[in-house]
Short mmCIF file of N, CA and C in Angstrom, two decimals:
data_model
loop_
_atom_site.label_atom_id
_atom_site.label_comp_id
_atom_site.label_asym_id
_atom_site.label_seq_id
_atom_site.Cartn_x
_atom_site.Cartn_y
_atom_site.Cartn_z
N UNK A 20 -53.80 11.56 165.65
CA UNK A 20 -52.80 12.14 164.96
C UNK A 20 -52.43 13.11 166.17
N UNK A 21 -51.01 13.17 166.63
CA UNK A 21 -50.76 14.62 167.62
C UNK A 21 -50.80 15.49 167.34
N UNK A 22 -50.92 16.34 167.97
CA UNK A 22 -51.22 17.94 167.37
C UNK A 22 -49.85 18.49 167.20
N UNK A 23 -48.61 17.94 167.54
CA UNK A 23 -47.31 18.47 167.06
C UNK A 23 -47.25 18.24 165.58
N UNK A 24 -47.83 17.39 165.01
CA UNK A 24 -47.64 17.34 163.58
C UNK A 24 -48.52 18.28 163.00
N UNK A 25 -49.48 19.11 163.36
CA UNK A 25 -50.01 19.66 162.97
C UNK A 25 -49.62 21.42 163.03
N UNK A 26 -48.73 21.45 163.97
CA UNK A 26 -48.68 22.75 164.58
C UNK A 26 -47.78 23.52 163.40
N UNK A 27 -48.07 24.73 162.99
CA UNK A 27 -47.81 25.67 162.20
C UNK A 27 -47.94 25.20 160.78
N UNK A 28 -49.24 24.89 160.33
CA UNK A 28 -49.58 23.72 159.55
C UNK A 28 -51.40 24.54 158.81
N UNK A 29 -50.95 24.81 157.65
CA UNK A 29 -52.58 25.54 157.29
C UNK A 29 -53.23 24.33 157.23
N UNK A 30 -54.41 23.97 157.46
CA UNK A 30 -54.97 23.17 157.25
C UNK A 30 -56.22 23.70 156.22
N UNK A 31 -56.48 22.89 154.93
CA UNK A 31 -57.55 23.07 154.06
C UNK A 31 -58.08 22.27 153.52
N UNK A 32 -59.72 22.04 153.40
CA UNK A 32 -60.41 20.92 152.88
C UNK A 32 -59.57 20.42 151.67
N UNK A 33 -59.31 21.17 150.72
CA UNK A 33 -59.46 20.99 149.33
C UNK A 33 -57.79 20.50 149.45
N UNK A 34 -57.24 20.19 150.18
CA UNK A 34 -55.77 19.96 149.79
C UNK A 34 -55.73 18.21 149.60
N UNK A 35 -55.06 17.59 148.82
CA UNK A 35 -54.75 16.51 148.52
C UNK A 35 -53.75 15.72 149.59
N UNK A 36 -54.14 14.73 149.88
CA UNK A 36 -53.38 14.07 150.79
C UNK A 36 -53.25 12.42 150.65
N UNK A 37 -52.04 12.37 150.73
CA UNK A 37 -51.55 11.12 150.10
C UNK A 37 -51.34 10.30 151.63
N UNK A 38 -51.78 8.76 152.22
CA UNK A 38 -51.71 8.68 153.29
C UNK A 38 -51.01 7.38 153.08
N UNK A 39 -49.70 7.26 153.13
CA UNK A 39 -48.86 5.94 153.03
C UNK A 39 -48.73 5.30 153.97
N UNK A 40 -49.16 4.05 153.37
CA UNK A 40 -49.06 2.87 154.98
C UNK A 40 -50.02 3.29 155.57
N UNK A 41 -50.89 3.01 154.95
CA UNK A 41 -52.73 3.36 155.39
C UNK A 41 -53.27 2.25 156.37
N UNK A 42 -52.33 1.29 156.40
CA UNK A 42 -53.15 -0.26 157.13
C UNK A 42 -54.51 0.10 157.08
N UNK A 43 -55.16 -0.36 158.39
CA UNK A 43 -56.45 -0.66 158.48
C UNK A 43 -57.62 0.79 158.80
N UNK A 44 -57.00 1.98 158.22
CA UNK A 44 -57.39 3.07 158.30
C UNK A 44 -57.45 4.01 159.68
N UNK A 45 -56.78 3.76 160.40
CA UNK A 45 -56.92 4.38 161.84
C UNK A 45 -56.87 5.70 161.92
N UNK A 46 -55.57 5.92 161.30
CA UNK A 46 -55.23 8.03 160.93
C UNK A 46 -56.32 8.41 160.24
N UNK A 47 -56.38 7.48 158.93
CA UNK A 47 -57.49 7.80 157.87
C UNK A 47 -58.83 8.19 158.05
N UNK A 48 -59.04 7.56 159.44
CA UNK A 48 -60.16 8.14 159.83
C UNK A 48 -60.18 9.38 160.16
N UNK A 49 -58.98 10.16 161.04
CA UNK A 49 -58.92 11.16 161.07
C UNK A 49 -58.80 12.17 159.98
N UNK A 50 -57.95 11.91 159.11
CA UNK A 50 -57.48 12.68 157.68
C UNK A 50 -58.88 12.72 157.51
N UNK A 51 -59.81 12.26 157.05
CA UNK A 51 -61.01 12.01 156.42
C UNK A 51 -62.07 13.36 156.79
N UNK A 52 -62.14 13.53 158.12
CA UNK A 52 -62.46 14.93 158.73
C UNK A 52 -62.48 15.91 158.78
N UNK A 53 -60.96 16.41 157.62
CA UNK A 53 -60.43 17.40 157.59
C UNK A 53 -60.30 18.01 156.21
N UNK A 54 -60.03 16.65 155.50
CA UNK A 54 -59.62 16.56 154.11
C UNK A 54 -60.78 16.04 153.06
N UNK A 55 -61.05 16.54 152.15
CA UNK A 55 -61.75 16.16 150.92
C UNK A 55 -61.53 15.03 150.37
N UNK A 56 -59.85 14.96 149.62
CA UNK A 56 -59.42 13.97 148.80
C UNK A 56 -57.78 13.40 149.78
N UNK A 57 -58.45 12.35 150.26
CA UNK A 57 -57.88 11.62 150.76
C UNK A 57 -57.13 9.89 149.97
N UNK A 58 -55.92 9.99 149.49
CA UNK A 58 -56.02 8.81 149.24
C UNK A 58 -55.17 7.70 150.10
N UNK A 59 -55.25 6.55 150.22
CA UNK A 59 -54.63 5.88 151.28
C UNK A 59 -54.08 4.85 150.25
N UNK A 60 -52.26 4.60 150.56
CA UNK A 60 -51.50 3.42 149.65
C UNK A 60 -51.15 2.65 151.15
N UNK A 61 -50.98 1.17 150.63
CA UNK A 61 -50.19 0.33 151.45
C UNK A 61 -50.05 -0.73 150.60
N UNK A 62 -49.40 -2.19 150.84
CA UNK A 62 -49.06 -2.77 150.48
C UNK A 62 -49.60 -4.20 150.57
N UNK A 63 -50.40 -3.95 151.57
CA UNK A 63 -50.99 -5.65 152.14
C UNK A 63 -52.46 -5.27 151.98
N UNK A 64 -53.22 -6.37 150.65
CA UNK A 64 -54.40 -6.26 150.15
C UNK A 64 -55.19 -6.96 151.71
N UNK A 65 -54.78 -7.31 152.65
CA UNK A 65 -55.56 -7.47 153.94
C UNK A 65 -55.85 -5.97 154.72
N UNK A 66 -54.81 -5.43 154.95
CA UNK A 66 -54.72 -4.08 155.35
C UNK A 66 -55.74 -3.04 154.54
N UNK A 67 -55.51 -3.17 153.14
CA UNK A 67 -56.90 -2.38 152.72
C UNK A 67 -58.03 -2.77 152.82
N UNK A 68 -58.44 -3.67 152.43
CA UNK A 68 -59.64 -4.89 153.31
C UNK A 68 -60.68 -3.92 154.69
N UNK A 69 -59.46 -3.90 155.44
CA UNK A 69 -59.91 -3.66 156.25
C UNK A 69 -60.26 -1.94 156.43
N UNK A 70 -59.23 -0.98 155.87
CA UNK A 70 -59.26 0.34 155.64
C UNK A 70 -60.82 0.55 154.97
N UNK A 71 -60.55 -0.04 153.82
CA UNK A 71 -62.25 0.19 153.27
C UNK A 71 -63.48 0.18 153.55
N UNK A 72 -63.03 -0.84 155.00
CA UNK A 72 -64.80 -1.22 155.54
C UNK A 72 -64.52 -0.25 157.05
N UNK A 73 -63.67 0.18 157.42
CA UNK A 73 -63.31 1.17 158.72
C UNK A 73 -63.37 2.47 158.30
N UNK A 74 -62.92 3.00 156.99
CA UNK A 74 -63.44 4.35 156.49
C UNK A 74 -63.68 4.11 155.17
N UNK A 75 -65.24 3.75 154.98
CA UNK A 75 -65.20 3.80 153.74
C UNK A 75 -65.94 5.37 153.22
N UNK A 76 -66.06 6.20 153.99
CA UNK A 76 -65.97 7.88 153.32
C UNK A 76 -64.69 8.19 152.47
N UNK A 77 -63.43 7.44 152.76
CA UNK A 77 -61.94 7.75 152.31
C UNK A 77 -62.41 8.01 150.57
N UNK A 78 -61.62 8.05 149.59
CA UNK A 78 -61.92 8.49 148.43
C UNK A 78 -61.48 7.39 147.45
N UNK A 79 -60.41 6.98 148.16
CA UNK A 79 -59.63 5.74 147.38
C UNK A 79 -58.57 5.06 148.04
N UNK A 80 -58.63 3.74 147.88
CA UNK A 80 -57.09 3.07 148.52
C UNK A 80 -56.46 2.44 146.90
N UNK A 81 -55.01 2.17 147.44
CA UNK A 81 -54.36 1.73 145.97
C UNK A 81 -53.29 0.73 147.02
N UNK A 82 -53.22 -0.50 146.39
CA UNK A 82 -52.38 -1.56 147.01
C UNK A 82 -50.90 -1.24 146.21
N UNK A 83 -50.22 -0.68 146.83
CA UNK A 83 -48.76 -0.68 146.00
C UNK A 83 -47.63 -0.43 147.08
N UNK A 84 -46.54 -0.84 146.76
CA UNK A 84 -45.40 -0.11 147.61
C UNK A 84 -45.08 1.09 147.60
N UNK A 85 -44.52 1.75 148.58
CA UNK A 85 -44.05 3.55 148.33
C UNK A 85 -43.03 3.73 147.62
N UNK A 86 -41.95 2.88 147.40
CA UNK A 86 -41.19 2.55 146.43
C UNK A 86 -41.47 2.91 145.13
N UNK A 87 -42.42 2.71 144.59
CA UNK A 87 -43.27 2.22 143.18
C UNK A 87 -44.56 2.83 143.04
N UNK A 88 -44.69 4.22 143.82
CA UNK A 88 -46.05 4.75 143.85
C UNK A 88 -46.59 5.10 142.46
N UNK A 89 -47.83 4.39 141.91
CA UNK A 89 -47.84 4.92 140.28
C UNK A 89 -49.09 6.06 139.86
N UNK A 90 -48.25 7.32 140.53
CA UNK A 90 -48.84 8.48 140.02
C UNK A 90 -48.28 9.61 139.51
N UNK A 91 -48.70 10.32 138.95
CA UNK A 91 -47.91 11.46 138.17
C UNK A 91 -47.05 12.30 139.66
N UNK A 92 -46.11 12.67 138.94
CA UNK A 92 -45.30 13.83 140.05
C UNK A 92 -46.16 15.16 140.24
N UNK A 93 -46.09 15.05 141.64
CA UNK A 93 -46.94 16.83 142.29
C UNK A 93 -48.38 16.33 141.96
N UNK A 94 -48.91 15.06 142.41
CA UNK A 94 -50.47 15.04 142.27
C UNK A 94 -51.04 15.25 143.60
N UNK A 95 -50.26 15.26 144.86
CA UNK A 95 -50.56 15.33 146.46
C UNK A 95 -49.84 16.64 146.75
N UNK A 96 -50.68 17.32 147.61
CA UNK A 96 -50.30 18.47 148.08
C UNK A 96 -49.43 18.22 149.53
N UNK A 97 -49.67 17.04 150.20
CA UNK A 97 -49.07 16.71 151.45
C UNK A 97 -49.28 15.18 151.57
N UNK A 98 -48.40 14.84 152.56
CA UNK A 98 -48.12 13.53 152.63
C UNK A 98 -48.01 12.74 153.90
N UNK A 99 -48.60 12.04 154.47
CA UNK A 99 -48.26 11.24 155.81
C UNK A 99 -48.23 9.95 155.95
N UNK A 100 -47.29 9.29 156.72
CA UNK A 100 -47.52 7.57 156.71
C UNK A 100 -47.69 7.20 158.26
N UNK A 101 -47.83 5.97 158.37
CA UNK A 101 -48.23 5.46 159.59
C UNK A 101 -47.26 3.90 159.82
N UNK A 102 -46.35 4.73 160.52
CA UNK A 102 -45.66 3.09 160.95
C UNK A 102 -45.20 2.31 159.72
N UNK A 103 -44.57 2.99 158.96
CA UNK A 103 -43.67 1.86 157.96
C UNK A 103 -42.86 2.43 157.74
N UNK A 104 -41.34 1.57 156.87
CA UNK A 104 -40.10 2.48 156.44
C UNK A 104 -40.06 2.54 155.51
N UNK A 105 -39.91 4.08 155.26
CA UNK A 105 -40.20 4.56 153.50
C UNK A 105 -38.88 4.90 152.98
N UNK A 106 -37.56 4.48 153.74
CA UNK A 106 -36.25 5.24 153.53
C UNK A 106 -35.95 4.68 152.24
N UNK A 107 -36.35 3.59 151.63
CA UNK A 107 -36.37 3.49 150.19
C UNK A 107 -37.03 4.17 149.06
N UNK A 108 -37.98 4.80 149.82
CA UNK A 108 -39.02 5.44 148.74
C UNK A 108 -39.09 7.08 148.95
N UNK A 109 -38.14 7.32 149.19
CA UNK A 109 -37.63 8.86 149.45
C UNK A 109 -37.73 9.24 148.19
N UNK A 110 -37.11 8.90 147.25
CA UNK A 110 -37.38 9.69 145.58
C UNK A 110 -38.83 9.53 145.32
N UNK A 111 -39.47 8.08 145.54
CA UNK A 111 -40.62 8.02 144.74
C UNK A 111 -41.31 9.16 145.49
N UNK A 112 -41.38 9.62 146.87
CA UNK A 112 -42.09 10.47 147.49
C UNK A 112 -41.91 11.84 147.16
N UNK A 113 -40.74 12.21 147.30
CA UNK A 113 -40.33 13.54 146.97
C UNK A 113 -41.10 13.99 145.53
N UNK A 114 -40.90 13.05 144.19
CA UNK A 114 -41.43 13.32 143.04
C UNK A 114 -43.17 13.58 143.20
N UNK A 115 -43.59 12.88 144.25
CA UNK A 115 -45.29 13.05 143.85
C UNK A 115 -45.83 14.16 144.89
N UNK A 116 -45.07 14.43 145.76
CA UNK A 116 -45.80 15.35 146.63
C UNK A 116 -44.88 16.87 146.62
N UNK A 117 -45.65 17.64 147.07
CA UNK A 117 -45.19 19.10 147.36
C UNK A 117 -45.43 19.42 148.72
N UNK A 118 -45.26 18.72 149.24
CA UNK A 118 -45.31 18.71 151.01
C UNK A 118 -45.37 17.60 151.90
N UNK A 119 -45.59 17.63 152.93
CA UNK A 119 -45.71 16.76 154.30
C UNK A 119 -45.91 16.66 155.40
N UNK A 120 -46.54 15.97 155.76
CA UNK A 120 -47.03 16.14 157.40
C UNK A 120 -46.46 15.21 158.31
N UNK A 121 -45.37 15.60 159.13
CA UNK A 121 -44.71 14.57 159.85
C UNK A 121 -45.39 13.42 160.50
N UNK A 122 -44.91 12.56 160.54
CA UNK A 122 -45.43 10.89 161.04
C UNK A 122 -45.81 11.27 162.02
N UNK A 123 -47.36 10.53 162.12
CA UNK A 123 -47.85 10.64 163.77
C UNK A 123 -47.54 9.99 164.45
#
């Protein structure tokens, strides 16, 4: 993850992070070093199998599209995404988050 993404952002271990389009877990491997509660979301079951294998320390993975995230409002403090098109999911993302990390 680039240093720019973290600039002027306070990192707290208790921050709840949603990692959209988590893929096979490349960025999530980095996130779990800093946060205790990281949830990975991806529409691809094959990617999620890889993520579970690559980052077993992550607390949760969910197969879903960003446009229809099955979470209650404001469940997460921060969000990040990995190379996905979330233009159609802006409303759903805004409902579930109280902040975001810029894309890596």
